[in-house]
Short mmCIF file of C-alpha atoms and ligand atoms in Angstrom, two decimals:
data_model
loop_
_atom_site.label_atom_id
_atom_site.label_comp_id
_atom_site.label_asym_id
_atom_site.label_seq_id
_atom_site.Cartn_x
_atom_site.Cartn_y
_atom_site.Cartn_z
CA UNK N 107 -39.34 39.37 -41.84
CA UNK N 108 -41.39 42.71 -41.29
CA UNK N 109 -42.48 41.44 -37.89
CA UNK N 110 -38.79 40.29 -37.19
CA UNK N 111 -37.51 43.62 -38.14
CA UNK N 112 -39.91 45.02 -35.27
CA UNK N 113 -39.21 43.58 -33.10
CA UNK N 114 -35.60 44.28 -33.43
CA UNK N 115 -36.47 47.95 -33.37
CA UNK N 116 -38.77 47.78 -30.18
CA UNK N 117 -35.89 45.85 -28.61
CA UNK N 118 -33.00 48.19 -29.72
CA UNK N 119 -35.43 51.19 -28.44
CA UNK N 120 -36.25 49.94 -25.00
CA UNK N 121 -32.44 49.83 -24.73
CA UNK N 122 -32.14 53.45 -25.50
CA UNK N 123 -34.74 54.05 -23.21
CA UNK N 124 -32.59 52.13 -20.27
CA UNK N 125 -29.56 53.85 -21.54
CA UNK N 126 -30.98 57.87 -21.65
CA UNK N 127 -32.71 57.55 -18.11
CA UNK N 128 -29.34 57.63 -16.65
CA UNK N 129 -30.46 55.67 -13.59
CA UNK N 130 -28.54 57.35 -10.15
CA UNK N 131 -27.76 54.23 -7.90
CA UNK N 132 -28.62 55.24 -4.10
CA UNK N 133 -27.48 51.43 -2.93
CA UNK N 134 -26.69 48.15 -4.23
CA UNK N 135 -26.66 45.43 -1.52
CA UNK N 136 -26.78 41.93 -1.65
CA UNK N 137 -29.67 40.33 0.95
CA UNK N 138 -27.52 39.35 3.49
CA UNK N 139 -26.04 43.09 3.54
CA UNK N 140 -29.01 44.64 3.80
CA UNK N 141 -30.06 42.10 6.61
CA UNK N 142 -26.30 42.37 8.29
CA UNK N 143 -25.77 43.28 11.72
CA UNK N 144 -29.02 42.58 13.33
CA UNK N 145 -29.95 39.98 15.96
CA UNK N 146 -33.33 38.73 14.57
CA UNK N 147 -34.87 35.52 14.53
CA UNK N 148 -34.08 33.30 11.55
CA UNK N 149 -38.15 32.55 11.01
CA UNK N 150 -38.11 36.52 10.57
CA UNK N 151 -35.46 36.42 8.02
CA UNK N 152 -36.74 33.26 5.70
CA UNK N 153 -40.19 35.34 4.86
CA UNK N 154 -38.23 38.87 4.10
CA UNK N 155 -36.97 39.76 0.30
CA UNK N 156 -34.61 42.54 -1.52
CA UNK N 157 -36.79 44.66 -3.75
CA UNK N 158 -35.14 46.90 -5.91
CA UNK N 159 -37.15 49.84 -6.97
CA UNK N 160 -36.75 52.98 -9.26
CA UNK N 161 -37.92 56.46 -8.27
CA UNK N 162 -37.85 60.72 -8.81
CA UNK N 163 -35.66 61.97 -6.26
CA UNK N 164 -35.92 65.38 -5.50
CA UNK N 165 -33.40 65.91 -8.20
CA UNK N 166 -35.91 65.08 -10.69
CA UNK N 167 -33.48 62.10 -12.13
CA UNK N 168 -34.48 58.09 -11.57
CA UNK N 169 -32.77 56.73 -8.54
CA UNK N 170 -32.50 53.12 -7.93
CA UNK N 171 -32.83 51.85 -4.62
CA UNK N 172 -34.11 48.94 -2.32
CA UNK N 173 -36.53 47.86 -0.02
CA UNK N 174 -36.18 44.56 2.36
CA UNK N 175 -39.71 43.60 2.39
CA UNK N 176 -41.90 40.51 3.37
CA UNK N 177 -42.19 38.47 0.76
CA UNK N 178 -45.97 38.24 0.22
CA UNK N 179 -45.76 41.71 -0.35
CA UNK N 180 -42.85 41.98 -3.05
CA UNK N 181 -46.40 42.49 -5.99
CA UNK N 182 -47.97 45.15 -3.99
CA UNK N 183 -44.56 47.11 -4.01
CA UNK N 184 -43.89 46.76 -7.10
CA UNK N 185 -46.72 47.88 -8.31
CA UNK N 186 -47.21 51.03 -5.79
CA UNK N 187 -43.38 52.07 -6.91
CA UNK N 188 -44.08 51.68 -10.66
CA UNK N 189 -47.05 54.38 -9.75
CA UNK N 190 -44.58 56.22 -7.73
CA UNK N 191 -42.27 56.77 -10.91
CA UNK N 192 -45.15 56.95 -12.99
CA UNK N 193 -46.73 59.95 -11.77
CA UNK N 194 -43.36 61.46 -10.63
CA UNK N 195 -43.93 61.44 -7.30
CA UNK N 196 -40.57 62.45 -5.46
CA UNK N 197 -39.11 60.09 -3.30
CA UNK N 198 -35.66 61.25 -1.62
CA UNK N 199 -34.42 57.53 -1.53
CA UNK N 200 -35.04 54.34 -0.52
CA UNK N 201 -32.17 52.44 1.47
CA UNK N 202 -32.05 49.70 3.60
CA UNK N 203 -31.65 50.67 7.25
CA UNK N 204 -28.36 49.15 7.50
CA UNK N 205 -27.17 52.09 6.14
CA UNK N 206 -28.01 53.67 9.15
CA UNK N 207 -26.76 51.08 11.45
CA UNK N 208 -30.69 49.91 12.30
CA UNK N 209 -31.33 53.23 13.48
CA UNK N 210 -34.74 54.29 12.94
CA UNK N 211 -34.45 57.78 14.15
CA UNK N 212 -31.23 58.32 11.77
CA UNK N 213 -33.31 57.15 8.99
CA UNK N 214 -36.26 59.64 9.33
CA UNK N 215 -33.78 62.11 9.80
CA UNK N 216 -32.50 61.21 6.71
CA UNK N 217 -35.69 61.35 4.66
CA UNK N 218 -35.18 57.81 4.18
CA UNK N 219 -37.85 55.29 2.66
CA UNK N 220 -37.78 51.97 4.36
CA UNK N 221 -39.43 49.10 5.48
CA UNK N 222 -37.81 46.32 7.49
CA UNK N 223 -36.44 46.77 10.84
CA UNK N 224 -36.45 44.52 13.65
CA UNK N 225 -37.56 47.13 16.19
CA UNK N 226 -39.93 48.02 19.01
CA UNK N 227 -42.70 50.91 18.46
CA UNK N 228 -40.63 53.97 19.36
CA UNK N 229 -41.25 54.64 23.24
CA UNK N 230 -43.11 51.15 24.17
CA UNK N 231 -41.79 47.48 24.22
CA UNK N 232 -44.28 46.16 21.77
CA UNK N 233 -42.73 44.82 18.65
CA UNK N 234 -43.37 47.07 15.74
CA UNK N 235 -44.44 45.71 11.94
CA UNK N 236 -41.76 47.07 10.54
CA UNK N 237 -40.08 43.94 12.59
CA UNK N 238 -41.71 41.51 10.03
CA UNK N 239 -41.28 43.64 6.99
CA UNK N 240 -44.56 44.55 6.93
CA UNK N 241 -44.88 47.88 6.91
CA UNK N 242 -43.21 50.81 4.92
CA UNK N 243 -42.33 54.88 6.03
CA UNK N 244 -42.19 56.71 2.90
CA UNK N 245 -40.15 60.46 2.98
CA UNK N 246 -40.48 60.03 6.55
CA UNK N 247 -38.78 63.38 7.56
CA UNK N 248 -41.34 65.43 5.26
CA UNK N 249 -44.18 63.30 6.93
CA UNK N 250 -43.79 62.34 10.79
CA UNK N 251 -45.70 60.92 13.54
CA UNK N 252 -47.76 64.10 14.38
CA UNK N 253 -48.81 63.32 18.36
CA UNK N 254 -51.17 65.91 20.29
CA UNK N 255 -48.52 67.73 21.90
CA UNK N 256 -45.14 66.56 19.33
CA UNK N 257 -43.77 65.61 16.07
CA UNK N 258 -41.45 62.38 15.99
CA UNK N 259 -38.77 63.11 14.52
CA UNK N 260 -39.10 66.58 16.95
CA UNK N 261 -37.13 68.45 14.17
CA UNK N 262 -39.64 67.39 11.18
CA UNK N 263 -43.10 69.23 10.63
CA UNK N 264 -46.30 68.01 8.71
CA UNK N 265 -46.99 70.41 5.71
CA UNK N 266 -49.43 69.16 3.01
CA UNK N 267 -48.14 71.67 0.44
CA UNK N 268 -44.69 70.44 0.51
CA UNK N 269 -43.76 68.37 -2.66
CA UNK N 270 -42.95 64.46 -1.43
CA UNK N 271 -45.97 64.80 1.40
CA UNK N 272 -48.57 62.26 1.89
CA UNK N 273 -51.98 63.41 1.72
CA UNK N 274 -55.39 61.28 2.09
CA UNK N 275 -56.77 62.39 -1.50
CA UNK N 276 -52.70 61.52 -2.94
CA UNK N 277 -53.21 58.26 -5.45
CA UNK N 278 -50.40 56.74 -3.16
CA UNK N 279 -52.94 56.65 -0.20
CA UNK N 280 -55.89 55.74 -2.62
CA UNK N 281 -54.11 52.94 -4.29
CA UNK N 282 -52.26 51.59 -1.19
CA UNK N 283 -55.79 51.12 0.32
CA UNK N 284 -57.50 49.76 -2.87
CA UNK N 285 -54.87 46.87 -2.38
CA UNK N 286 -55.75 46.26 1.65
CA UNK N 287 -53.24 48.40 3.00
CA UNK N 288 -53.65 50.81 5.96
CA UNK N 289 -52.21 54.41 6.53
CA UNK N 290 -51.14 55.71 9.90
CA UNK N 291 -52.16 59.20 8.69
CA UNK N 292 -55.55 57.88 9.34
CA UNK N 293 -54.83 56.43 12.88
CA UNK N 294 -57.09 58.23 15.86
CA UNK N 295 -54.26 58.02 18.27
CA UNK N 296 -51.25 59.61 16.46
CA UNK N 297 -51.00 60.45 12.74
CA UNK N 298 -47.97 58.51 11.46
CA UNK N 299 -48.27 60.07 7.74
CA UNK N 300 -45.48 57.77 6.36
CA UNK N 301 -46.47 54.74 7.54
CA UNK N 302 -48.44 51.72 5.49
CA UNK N 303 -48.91 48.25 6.89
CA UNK N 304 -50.53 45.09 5.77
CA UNK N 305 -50.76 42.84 8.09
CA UNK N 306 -51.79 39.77 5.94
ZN1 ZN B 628 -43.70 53.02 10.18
#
């Protein structure tokens, strides 16, 4: 009876806690939304999935929003994004690039978190991994592709002490790594601070 009584009490105060965090909903798409408008090949679409994921915005309140991700790496996100909310790291939001009508230049511009998007590498022909949902640009505005002589998006700039910017020592970097992902903000050629990959 005691342990019955517990567990109603644990139950009824997880409920509070879902109730008081007041969760702000940045997008609620079904897959096929969130996938709509796009000519990609079906083999493409079978291996990606709809993540949601909760975050700090900027606002400090919990934002929902979603990711379309490949599917062997729906456990590493949600681990990395229960880290994110964890240690209140702000995320401005995380929307599907739909949103944007699949442009990836709108979405940096919007501070937007993403991840799939069948596209080419900006300026080449190559396919990028973003194409196969296997790679993710976190607050990409307040962390570009920093080139020798330019910043892409041209209108962002890299600086380390703004709040939401990705760092080497950040536990974001540390922990994407310790589960076999890559950062572009350790590339040679460019540094593309919002970018993680894994490629298998
Ligand atoms: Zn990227």
């Amino acid at each position: 009876m005691l342990s019955f009584l517990l567990l109603c009490f644990m139950l009824n105060s997880n409920n509070l806690i879902t109730q008081n965090e007041n969760v702000i909903i940045d997008c609620n798409y079904t897959f096929e939304e969130a996938i709509s408008n796009l000519d990609f090949p079906d083999v493409t679409k079978y291996d990606l999935k709809l993540v949601t994921v909760l975050y700090y915005s900027f606002d400090d309140k919990i934002h929902q929003g979603q990711l379309v991700i490949h599917k062997n790496l729906v456990k590493d996100v949600i681990k990395i994004f229960s880290l994110i909310k964890e240690k209140k790291f702000k995320i401005s939001k995380v929307v599907p690039i739909v949103f944007y009508n699949w442009s990836d230049e709108k979405s940096m511009l919007g501070n937007n978190t993403s991840a799939f998007n069948y596209r080419f590498i900006a300026g080449t022909k190559r396919l990028s991994n973003h194409a196969t949902g296997r790679a993710i640009d976190i607050n990409p505005f307040l962390n570009p592709q920093v080139f020798k002589d330019r910043t892409y998006p041209s209108t962002a700039k890299y600086n380390p002490k703004k709040e939401g910017t990705i760092t080497a020592d950040l536990f974001l970097v540390k922990e994407f790594k310790k589960i076999g992902w890559a950062w572009g903000g350790e590339w040679e050629s460019s540094k593309d601070y919002q970018h993680f990959e894994k490629l298998k």
